[in-house]
PDB file of C-alpha atoms in Angstrom:
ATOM      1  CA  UNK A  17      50.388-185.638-138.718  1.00 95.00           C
ATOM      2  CA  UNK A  18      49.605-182.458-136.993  1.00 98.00           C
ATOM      3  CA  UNK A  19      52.115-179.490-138.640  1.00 98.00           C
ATOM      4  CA  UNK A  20      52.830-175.800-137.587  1.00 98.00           C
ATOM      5  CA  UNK A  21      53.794-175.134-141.523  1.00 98.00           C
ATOM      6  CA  UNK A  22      55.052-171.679-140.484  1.00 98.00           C
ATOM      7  CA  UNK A  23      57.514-171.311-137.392  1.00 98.00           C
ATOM      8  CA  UNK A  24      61.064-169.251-137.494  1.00 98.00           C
ATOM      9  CA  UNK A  25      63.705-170.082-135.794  1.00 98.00           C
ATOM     10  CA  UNK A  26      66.549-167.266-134.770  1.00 98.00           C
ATOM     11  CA  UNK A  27      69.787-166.342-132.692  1.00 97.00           C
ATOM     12  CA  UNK A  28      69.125-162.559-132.440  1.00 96.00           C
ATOM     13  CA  UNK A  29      71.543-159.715-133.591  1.00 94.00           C
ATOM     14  CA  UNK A  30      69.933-156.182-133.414  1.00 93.00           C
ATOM     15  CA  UNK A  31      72.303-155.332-136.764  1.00 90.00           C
ATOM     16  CA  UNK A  32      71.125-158.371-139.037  1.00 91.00           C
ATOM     17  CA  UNK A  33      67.529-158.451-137.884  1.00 93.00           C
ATOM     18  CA  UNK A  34      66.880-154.951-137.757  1.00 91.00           C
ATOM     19  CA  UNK A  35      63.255-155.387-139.026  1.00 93.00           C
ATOM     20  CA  UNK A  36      62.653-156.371-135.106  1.00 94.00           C
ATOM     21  CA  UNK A  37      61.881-152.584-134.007  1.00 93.00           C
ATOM     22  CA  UNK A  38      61.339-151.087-130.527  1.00 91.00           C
ATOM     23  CA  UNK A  39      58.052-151.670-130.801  1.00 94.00           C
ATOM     24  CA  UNK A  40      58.746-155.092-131.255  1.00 96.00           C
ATOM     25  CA  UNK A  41      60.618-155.686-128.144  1.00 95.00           C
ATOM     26  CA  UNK A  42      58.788-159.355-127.374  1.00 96.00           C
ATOM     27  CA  UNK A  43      60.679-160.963-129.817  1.00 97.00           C
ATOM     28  CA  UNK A  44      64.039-159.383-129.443  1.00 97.00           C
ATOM     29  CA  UNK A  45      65.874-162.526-128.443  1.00 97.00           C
ATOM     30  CA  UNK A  46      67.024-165.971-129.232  1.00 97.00           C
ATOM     31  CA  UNK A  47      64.127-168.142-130.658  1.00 98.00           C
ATOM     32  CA  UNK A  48      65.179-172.104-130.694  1.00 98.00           C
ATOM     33  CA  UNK A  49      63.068-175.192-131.032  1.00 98.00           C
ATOM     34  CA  UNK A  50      63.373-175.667-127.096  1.00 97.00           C
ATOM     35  CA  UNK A  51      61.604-172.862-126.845  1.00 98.00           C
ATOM     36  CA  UNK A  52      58.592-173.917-128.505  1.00 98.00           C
ATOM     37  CA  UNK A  53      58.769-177.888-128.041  1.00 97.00           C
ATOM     38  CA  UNK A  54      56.572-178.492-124.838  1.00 97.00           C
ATOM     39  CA  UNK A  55      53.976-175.606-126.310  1.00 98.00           C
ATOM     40  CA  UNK A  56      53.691-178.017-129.774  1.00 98.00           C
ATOM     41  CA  UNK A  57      52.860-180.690-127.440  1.00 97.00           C
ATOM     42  CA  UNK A  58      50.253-179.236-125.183  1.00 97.00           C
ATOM     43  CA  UNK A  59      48.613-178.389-128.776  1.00 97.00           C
ATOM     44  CA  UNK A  60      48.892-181.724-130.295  1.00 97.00           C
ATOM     45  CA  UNK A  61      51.112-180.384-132.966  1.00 98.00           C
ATOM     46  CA  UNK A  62      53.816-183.352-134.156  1.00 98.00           C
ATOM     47  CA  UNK A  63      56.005-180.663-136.252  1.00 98.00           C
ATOM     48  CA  UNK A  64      56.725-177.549-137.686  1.00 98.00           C
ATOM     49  CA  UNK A  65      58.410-176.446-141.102  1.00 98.00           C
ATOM     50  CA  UNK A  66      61.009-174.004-140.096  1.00 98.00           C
ATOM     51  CA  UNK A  67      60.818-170.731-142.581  1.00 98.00           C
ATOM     52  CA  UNK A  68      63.688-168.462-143.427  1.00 98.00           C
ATOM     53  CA  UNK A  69      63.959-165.118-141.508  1.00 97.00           C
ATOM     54  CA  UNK A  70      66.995-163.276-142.763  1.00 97.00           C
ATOM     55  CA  UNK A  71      68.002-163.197-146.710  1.00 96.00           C
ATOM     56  CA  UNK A  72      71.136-165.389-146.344  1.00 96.00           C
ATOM     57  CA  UNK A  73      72.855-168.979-147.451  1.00 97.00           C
ATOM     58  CA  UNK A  74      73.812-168.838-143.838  1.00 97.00           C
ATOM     59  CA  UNK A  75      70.638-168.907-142.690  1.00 98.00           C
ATOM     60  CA  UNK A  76      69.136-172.516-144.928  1.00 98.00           C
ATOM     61  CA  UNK A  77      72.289-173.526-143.542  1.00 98.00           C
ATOM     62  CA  UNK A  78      71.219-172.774-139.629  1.00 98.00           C
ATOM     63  CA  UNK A  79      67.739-173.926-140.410  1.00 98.00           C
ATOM     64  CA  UNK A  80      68.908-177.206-141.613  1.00 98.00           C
ATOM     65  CA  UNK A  81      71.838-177.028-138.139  1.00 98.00           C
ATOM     66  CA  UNK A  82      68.919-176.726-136.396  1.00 98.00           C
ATOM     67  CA  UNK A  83      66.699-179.678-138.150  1.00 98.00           C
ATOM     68  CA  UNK A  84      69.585-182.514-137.282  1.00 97.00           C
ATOM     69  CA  UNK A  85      68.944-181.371-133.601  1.00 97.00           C
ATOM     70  CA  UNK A  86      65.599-181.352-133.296  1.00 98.00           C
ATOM     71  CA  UNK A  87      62.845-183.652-134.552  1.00 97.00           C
ATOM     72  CA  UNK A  88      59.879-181.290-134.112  1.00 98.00           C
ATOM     73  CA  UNK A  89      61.612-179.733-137.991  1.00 98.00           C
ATOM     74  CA  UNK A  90      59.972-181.732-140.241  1.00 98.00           C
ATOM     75  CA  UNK A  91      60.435-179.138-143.325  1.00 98.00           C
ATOM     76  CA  UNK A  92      62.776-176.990-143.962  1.00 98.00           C
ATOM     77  CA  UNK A  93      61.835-173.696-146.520  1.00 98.00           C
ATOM     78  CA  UNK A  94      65.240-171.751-146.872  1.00 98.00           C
ATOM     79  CA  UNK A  95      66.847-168.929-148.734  1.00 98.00           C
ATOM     80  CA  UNK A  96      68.791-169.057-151.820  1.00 98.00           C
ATOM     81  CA  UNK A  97      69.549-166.061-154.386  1.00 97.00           C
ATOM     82  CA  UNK A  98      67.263-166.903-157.010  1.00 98.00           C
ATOM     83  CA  UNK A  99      68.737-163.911-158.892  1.00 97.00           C
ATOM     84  CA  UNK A 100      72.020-165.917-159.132  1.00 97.00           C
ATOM     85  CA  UNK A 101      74.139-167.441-162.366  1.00 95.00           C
ATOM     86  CA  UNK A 102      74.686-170.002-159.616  1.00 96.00           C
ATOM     87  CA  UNK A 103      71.456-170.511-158.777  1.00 97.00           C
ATOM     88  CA  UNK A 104      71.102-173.951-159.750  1.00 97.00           C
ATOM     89  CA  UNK A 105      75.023-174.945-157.977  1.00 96.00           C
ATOM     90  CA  UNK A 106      73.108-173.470-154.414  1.00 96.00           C
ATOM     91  CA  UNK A 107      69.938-175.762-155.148  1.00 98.00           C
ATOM     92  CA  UNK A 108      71.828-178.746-156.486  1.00 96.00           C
ATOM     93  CA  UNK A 109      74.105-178.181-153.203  1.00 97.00           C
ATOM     94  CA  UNK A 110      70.507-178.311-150.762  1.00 97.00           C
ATOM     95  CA  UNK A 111      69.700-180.872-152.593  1.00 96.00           C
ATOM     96  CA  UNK A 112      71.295-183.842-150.382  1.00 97.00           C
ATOM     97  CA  UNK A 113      69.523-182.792-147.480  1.00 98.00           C
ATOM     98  CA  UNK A 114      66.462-184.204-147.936  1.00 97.00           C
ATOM     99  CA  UNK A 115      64.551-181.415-144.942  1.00 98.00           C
ATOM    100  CA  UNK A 116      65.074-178.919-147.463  1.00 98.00           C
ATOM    101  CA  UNK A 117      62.126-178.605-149.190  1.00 98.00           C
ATOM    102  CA  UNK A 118      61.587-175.543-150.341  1.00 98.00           C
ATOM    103  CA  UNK A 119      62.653-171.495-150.781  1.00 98.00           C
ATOM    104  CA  UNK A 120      61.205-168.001-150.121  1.00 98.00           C
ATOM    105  CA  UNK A 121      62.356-164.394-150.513  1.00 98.00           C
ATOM    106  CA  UNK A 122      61.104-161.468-148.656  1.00 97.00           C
ATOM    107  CA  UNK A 123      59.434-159.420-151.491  1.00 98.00           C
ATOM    108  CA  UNK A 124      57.543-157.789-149.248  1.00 97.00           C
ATOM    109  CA  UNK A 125      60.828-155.619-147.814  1.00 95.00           C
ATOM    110  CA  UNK A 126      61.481-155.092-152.235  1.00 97.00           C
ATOM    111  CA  UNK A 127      59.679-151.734-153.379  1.00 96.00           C
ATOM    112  CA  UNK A 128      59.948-152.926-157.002  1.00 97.00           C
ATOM    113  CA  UNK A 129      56.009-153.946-158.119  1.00 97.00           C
ATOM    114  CA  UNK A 130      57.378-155.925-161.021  1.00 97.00           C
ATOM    115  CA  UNK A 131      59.969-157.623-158.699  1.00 97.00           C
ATOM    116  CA  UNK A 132      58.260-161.225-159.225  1.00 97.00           C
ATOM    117  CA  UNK A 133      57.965-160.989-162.854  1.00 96.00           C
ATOM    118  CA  UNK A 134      61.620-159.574-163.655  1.00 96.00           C
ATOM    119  CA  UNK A 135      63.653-162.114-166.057  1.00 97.00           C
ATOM    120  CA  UNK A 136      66.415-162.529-163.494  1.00 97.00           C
ATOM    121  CA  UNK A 137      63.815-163.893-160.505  1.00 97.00           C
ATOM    122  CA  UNK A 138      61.723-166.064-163.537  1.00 98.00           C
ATOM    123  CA  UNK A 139      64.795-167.935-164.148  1.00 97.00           C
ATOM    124  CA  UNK A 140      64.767-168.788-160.369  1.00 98.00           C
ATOM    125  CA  UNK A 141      61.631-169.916-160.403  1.00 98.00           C
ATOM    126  CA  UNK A 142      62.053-171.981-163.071  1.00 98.00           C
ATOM    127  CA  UNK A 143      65.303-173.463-161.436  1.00 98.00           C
ATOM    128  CA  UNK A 144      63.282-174.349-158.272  1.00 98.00           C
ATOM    129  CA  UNK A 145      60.741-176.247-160.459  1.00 98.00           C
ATOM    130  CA  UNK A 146      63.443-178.257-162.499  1.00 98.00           C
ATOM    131  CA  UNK A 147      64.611-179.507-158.927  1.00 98.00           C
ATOM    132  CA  UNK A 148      60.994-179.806-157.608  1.00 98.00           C
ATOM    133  CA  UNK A 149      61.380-177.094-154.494  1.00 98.00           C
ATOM    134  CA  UNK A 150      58.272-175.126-153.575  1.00 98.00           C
ATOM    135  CA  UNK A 151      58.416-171.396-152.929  1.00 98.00           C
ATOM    136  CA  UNK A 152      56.710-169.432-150.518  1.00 98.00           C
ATOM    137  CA  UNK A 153      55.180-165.888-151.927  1.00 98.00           C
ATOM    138  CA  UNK A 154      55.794-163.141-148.987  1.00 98.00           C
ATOM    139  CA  UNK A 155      53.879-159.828-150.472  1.00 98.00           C
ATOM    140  CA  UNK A 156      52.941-156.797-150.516  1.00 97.00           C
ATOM    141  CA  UNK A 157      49.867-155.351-152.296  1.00 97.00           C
ATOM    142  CA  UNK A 158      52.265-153.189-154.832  1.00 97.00           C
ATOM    143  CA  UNK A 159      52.950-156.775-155.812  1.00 98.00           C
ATOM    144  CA  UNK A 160      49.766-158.324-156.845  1.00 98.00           C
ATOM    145  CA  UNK A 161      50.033-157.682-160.959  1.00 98.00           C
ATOM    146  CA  UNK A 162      53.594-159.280-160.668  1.00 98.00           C
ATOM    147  CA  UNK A 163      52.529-162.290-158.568  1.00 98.00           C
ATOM    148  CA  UNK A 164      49.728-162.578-160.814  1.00 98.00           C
ATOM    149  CA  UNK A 165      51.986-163.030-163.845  1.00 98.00           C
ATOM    150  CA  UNK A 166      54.661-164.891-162.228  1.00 98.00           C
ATOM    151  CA  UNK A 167      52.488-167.720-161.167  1.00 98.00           C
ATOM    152  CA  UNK A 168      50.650-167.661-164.369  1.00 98.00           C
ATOM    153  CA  UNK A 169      53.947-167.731-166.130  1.00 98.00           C
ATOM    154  CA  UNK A 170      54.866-170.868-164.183  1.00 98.00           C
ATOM    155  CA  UNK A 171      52.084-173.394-163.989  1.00 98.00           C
ATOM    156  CA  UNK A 172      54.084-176.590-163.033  1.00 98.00           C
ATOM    157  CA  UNK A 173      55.630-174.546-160.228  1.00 98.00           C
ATOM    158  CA  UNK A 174      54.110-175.428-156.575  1.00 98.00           C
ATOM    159  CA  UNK A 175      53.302-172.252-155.017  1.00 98.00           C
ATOM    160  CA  UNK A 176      52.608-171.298-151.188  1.00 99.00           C
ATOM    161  CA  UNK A 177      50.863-167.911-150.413  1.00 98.00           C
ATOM    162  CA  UNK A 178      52.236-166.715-146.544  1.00 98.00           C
ATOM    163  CA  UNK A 179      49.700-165.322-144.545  1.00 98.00           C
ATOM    164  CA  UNK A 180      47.171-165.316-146.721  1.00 98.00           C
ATOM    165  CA  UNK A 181      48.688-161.794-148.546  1.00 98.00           C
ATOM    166  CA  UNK A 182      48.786-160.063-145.448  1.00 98.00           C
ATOM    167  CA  UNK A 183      45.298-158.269-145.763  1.00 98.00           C
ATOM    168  CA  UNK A 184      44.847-155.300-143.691  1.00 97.00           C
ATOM    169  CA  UNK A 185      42.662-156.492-140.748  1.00 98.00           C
ATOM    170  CA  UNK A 186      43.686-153.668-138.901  1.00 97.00           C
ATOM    171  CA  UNK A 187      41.493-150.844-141.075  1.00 97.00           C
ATOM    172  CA  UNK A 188      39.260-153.783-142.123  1.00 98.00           C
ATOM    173  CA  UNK A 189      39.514-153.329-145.940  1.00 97.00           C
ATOM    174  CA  UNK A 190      38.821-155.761-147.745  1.00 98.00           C
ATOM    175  CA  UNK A 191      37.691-155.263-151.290  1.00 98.00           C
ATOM    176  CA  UNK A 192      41.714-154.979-153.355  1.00 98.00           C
ATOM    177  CA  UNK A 193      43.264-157.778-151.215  1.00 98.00           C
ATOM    178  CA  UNK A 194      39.528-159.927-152.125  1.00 98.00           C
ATOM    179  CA  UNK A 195      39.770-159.689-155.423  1.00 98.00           C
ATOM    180  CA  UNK A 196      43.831-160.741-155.816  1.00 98.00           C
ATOM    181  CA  UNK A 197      42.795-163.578-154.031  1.00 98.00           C
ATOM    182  CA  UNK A 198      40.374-164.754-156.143  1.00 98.00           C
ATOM    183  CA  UNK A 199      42.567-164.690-158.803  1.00 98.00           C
ATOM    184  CA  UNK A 200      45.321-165.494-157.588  1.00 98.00           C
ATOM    185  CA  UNK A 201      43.098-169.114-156.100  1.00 98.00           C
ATOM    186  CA  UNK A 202      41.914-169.601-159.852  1.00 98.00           C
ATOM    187  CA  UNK A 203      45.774-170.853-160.193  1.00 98.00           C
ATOM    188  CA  UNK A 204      45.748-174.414-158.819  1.00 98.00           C
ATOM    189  CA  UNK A 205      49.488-174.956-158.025  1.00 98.00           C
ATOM    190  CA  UNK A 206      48.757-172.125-155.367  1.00 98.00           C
ATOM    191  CA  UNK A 207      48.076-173.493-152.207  1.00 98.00           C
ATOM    192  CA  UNK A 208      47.661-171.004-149.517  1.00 98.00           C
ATOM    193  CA  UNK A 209      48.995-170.498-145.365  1.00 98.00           C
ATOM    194  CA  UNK A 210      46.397-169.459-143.295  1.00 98.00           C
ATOM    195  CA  UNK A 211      49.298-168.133-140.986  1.00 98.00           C
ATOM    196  CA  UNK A 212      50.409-164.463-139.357  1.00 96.00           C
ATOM    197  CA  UNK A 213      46.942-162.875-138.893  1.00 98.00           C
ATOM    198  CA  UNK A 214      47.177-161.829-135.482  1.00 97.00           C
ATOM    199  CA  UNK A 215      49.879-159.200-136.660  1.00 97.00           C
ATOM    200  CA  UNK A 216      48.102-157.460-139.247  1.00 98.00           C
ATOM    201  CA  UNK A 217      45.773-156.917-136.888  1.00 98.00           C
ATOM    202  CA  UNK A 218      45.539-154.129-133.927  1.00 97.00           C
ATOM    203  CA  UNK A 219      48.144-155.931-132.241  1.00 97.00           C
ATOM    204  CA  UNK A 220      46.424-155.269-128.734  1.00 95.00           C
ATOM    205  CA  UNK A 221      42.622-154.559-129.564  1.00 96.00           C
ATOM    206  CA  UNK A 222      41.827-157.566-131.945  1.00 98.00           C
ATOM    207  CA  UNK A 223      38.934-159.691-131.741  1.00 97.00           C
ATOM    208  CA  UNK A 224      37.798-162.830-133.076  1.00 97.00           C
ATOM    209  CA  UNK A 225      35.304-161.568-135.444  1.00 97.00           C
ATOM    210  CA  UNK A 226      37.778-159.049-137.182  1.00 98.00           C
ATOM    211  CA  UNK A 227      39.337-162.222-139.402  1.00 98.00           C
ATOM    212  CA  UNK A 228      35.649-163.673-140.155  1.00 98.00           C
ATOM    213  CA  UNK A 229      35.850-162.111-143.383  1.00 98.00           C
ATOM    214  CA  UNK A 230      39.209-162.628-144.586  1.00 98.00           C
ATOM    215  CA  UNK A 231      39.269-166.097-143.404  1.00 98.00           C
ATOM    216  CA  UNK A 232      36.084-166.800-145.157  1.00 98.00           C
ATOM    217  CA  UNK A 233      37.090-165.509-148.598  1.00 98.00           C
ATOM    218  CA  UNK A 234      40.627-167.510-148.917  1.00 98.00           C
ATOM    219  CA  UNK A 235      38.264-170.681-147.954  1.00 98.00           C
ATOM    220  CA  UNK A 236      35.827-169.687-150.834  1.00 98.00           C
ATOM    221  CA  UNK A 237      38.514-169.285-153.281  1.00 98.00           C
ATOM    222  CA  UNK A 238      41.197-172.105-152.252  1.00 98.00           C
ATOM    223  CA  UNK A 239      38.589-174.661-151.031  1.00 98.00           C
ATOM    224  CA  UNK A 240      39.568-176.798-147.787  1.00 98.00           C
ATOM    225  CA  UNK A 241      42.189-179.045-149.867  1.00 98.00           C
ATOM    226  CA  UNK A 242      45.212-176.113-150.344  1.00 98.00           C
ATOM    227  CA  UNK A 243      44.621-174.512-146.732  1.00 98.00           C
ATOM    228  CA  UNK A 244      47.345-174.898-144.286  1.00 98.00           C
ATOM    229  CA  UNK A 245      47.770-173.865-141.036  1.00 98.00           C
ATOM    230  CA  UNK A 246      51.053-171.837-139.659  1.00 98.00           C
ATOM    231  CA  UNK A 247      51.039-170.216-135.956  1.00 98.00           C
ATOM    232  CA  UNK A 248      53.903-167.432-137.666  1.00 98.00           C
ATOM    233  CA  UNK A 249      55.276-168.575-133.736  1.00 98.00           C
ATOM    234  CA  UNK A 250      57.311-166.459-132.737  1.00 98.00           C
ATOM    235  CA  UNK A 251      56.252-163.474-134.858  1.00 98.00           C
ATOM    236  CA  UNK A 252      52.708-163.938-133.570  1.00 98.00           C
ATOM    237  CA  UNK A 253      53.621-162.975-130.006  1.00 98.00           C
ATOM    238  CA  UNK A 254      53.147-159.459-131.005  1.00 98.00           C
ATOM    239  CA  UNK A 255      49.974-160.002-130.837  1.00 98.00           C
ATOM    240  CA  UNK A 256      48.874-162.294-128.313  1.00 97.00           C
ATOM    241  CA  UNK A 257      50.184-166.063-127.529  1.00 97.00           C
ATOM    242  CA  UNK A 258      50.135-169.447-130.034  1.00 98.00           C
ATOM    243  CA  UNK A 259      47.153-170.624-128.572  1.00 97.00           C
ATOM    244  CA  UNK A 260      45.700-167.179-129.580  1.00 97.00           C
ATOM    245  CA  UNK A 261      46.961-167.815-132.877  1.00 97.00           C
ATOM    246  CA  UNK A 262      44.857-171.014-132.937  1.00 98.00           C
ATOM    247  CA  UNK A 263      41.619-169.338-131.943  1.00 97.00           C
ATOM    248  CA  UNK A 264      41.874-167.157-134.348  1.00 97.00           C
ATOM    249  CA  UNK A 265      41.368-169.290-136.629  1.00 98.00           C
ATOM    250  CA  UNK A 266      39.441-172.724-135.093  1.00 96.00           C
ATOM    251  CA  UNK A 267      36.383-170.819-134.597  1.00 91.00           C
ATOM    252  CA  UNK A 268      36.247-170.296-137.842  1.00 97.00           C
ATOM    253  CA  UNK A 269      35.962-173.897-139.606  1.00 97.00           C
ATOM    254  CA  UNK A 270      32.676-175.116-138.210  1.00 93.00           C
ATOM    255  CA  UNK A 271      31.564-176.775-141.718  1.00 95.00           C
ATOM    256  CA  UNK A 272      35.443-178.849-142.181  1.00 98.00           C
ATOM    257  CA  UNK A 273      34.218-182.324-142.058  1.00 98.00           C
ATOM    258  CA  UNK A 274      36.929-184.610-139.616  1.00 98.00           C
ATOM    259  CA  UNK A 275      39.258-185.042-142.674  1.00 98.00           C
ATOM    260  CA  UNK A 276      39.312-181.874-144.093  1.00 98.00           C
ATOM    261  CA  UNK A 277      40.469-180.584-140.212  1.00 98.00           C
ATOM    262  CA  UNK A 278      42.769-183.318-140.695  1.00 98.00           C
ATOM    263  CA  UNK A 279      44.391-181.910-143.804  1.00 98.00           C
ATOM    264  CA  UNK A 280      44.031-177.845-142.259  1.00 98.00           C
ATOM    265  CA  UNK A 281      45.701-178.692-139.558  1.00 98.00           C
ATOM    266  CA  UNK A 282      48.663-181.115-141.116  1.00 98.00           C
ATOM    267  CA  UNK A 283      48.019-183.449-143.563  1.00 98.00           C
ATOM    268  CA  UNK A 284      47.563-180.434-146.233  1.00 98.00           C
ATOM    269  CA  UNK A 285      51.283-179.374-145.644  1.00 98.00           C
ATOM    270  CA  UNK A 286      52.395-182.391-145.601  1.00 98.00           C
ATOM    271  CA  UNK A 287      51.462-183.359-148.905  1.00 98.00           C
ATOM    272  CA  UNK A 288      52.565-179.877-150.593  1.00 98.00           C
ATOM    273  CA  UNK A 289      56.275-179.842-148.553  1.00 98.00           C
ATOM    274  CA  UNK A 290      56.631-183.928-149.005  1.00 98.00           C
ATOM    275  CA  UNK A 291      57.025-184.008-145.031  1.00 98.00           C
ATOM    276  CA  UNK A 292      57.824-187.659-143.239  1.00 92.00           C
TER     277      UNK A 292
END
């Protein structure tokens, strides 16, 4: 099965998604599955796993609205406040809808470097193993040590690296972002999206050859076997369209034998969100 592993999904309100900026104007509108459905198909993609966008119940619970609607949502990774007493009454709640399949908090937008490692968020993580949900890790660099220690702190926990860290392609630095990932690879419950490129790059300058590098080292480190693809649809449109997004990163896998593009392109997220 062919999978996007990294699409949102959003009914736009300039107060609640006030990340969208000015600059940003592309994507400041509705976003639904129709929207995307006959673009999936012209790119042999069979599904996508829908991925939360705004730090709210409300939204797993339009995700998973949205998933009894359309077929192309094969996955469903949602928000829940990991931070919470209740943490385990929200997951035991998700828990009879079977699309759920995992969770994911924007630490990026979190100035706090320690934010992953702080007792509160452990105890999260360690709810979301007990009930076998996978999280998705959405960082900045000021959170490298803490990601470091929160996945080594967790072991039996499946994690899911978005956009591989978000390395800066733009200035073409490489070296700090190279060595997290190494380390962060040497953990093998980390499995890592090869997603969201195109927008840490010069949004209208970028060429091919700028994510050589960066693309080449999370290969290195993860292998081919905890790769997945994710177009970051419709973030990417910032930077150019989702067939873009699929250049960007095709050219790149010359030496993936026909099943290892198998499991890049699907069968990889499949196995790590349990998608049917």
């Amino acid at each position: 099965m062919r999978i996007d592993a990294h699409q949102h999904f959003w009914l736009y309100e300039p107060v609640k998604d006030a990340w969208i900026t000015s600059e940003m104007e592309v994507i400041q509108r509705n976003f639904l599955p129709n929207d995307i459905g006959q673009t999936l198909k012209n790119n042999g993609f069979d599904g996508v796993v829908a991925v939360q966008a705004d730090q709210s119940l409300r939204e797993t619970e339009f995700l998973l609205e949205l998933s009894q609607v359309y077929a192309l949502i094969k996955g469903i990774v949602g928000w829940v406040d990991l931070q919470s007493e209740q943490v385990e009454e929200q997951l035991n709640h998700f828990k009879q809808f079977p699309k759920v399949k995992g969770f994911r908090h924007i630490v990026e937008g979190e100035s706090d470097p320690d934010y992953l490692h702080k007792d509160a968020f452990l105890r999260g993580i360690a709810a979301l193993t007990q009930y076998g949900y996978t999280y998705d890790l959405l960082i900045k660099p000021w959170h490298y040590e803490s990601t470091l220690k929160c996945v080594a702190a967790n072991p039996k926990q499946a994690f899911m690296l978005d956009h591989i860290a978000k390395p800066p392609i733009k200035s073409q630095e490489f070296s700090d972002w190279a060595a997290f990932i190494e380390k962060l690879a040497a953990h093998p419950n980390v499995h890592c999206k090869v997603s969201g490129l195109g927008t840490e790059a010069d949004w209208k300058h970028w060429k091919l050859d700028h994510f050589t590098q960066y693309i080449a080292h999370v290969i290195q480190c993860f292998g081919k076997d905890r790769l997945v693809f994710g177009s970051d649809w419709p973030v990417c449109l910032l930077a150019g369209s989702f067939k873009d997004t699929i250049h960007i990163v095709s050219d790149k896998l010359t030496d993936f034998s026909p099943e290892e593009l198998a499991g890049f392109w699907g069968d990889n997220a499949v196995k790590f969100y349990g998608l049917t």
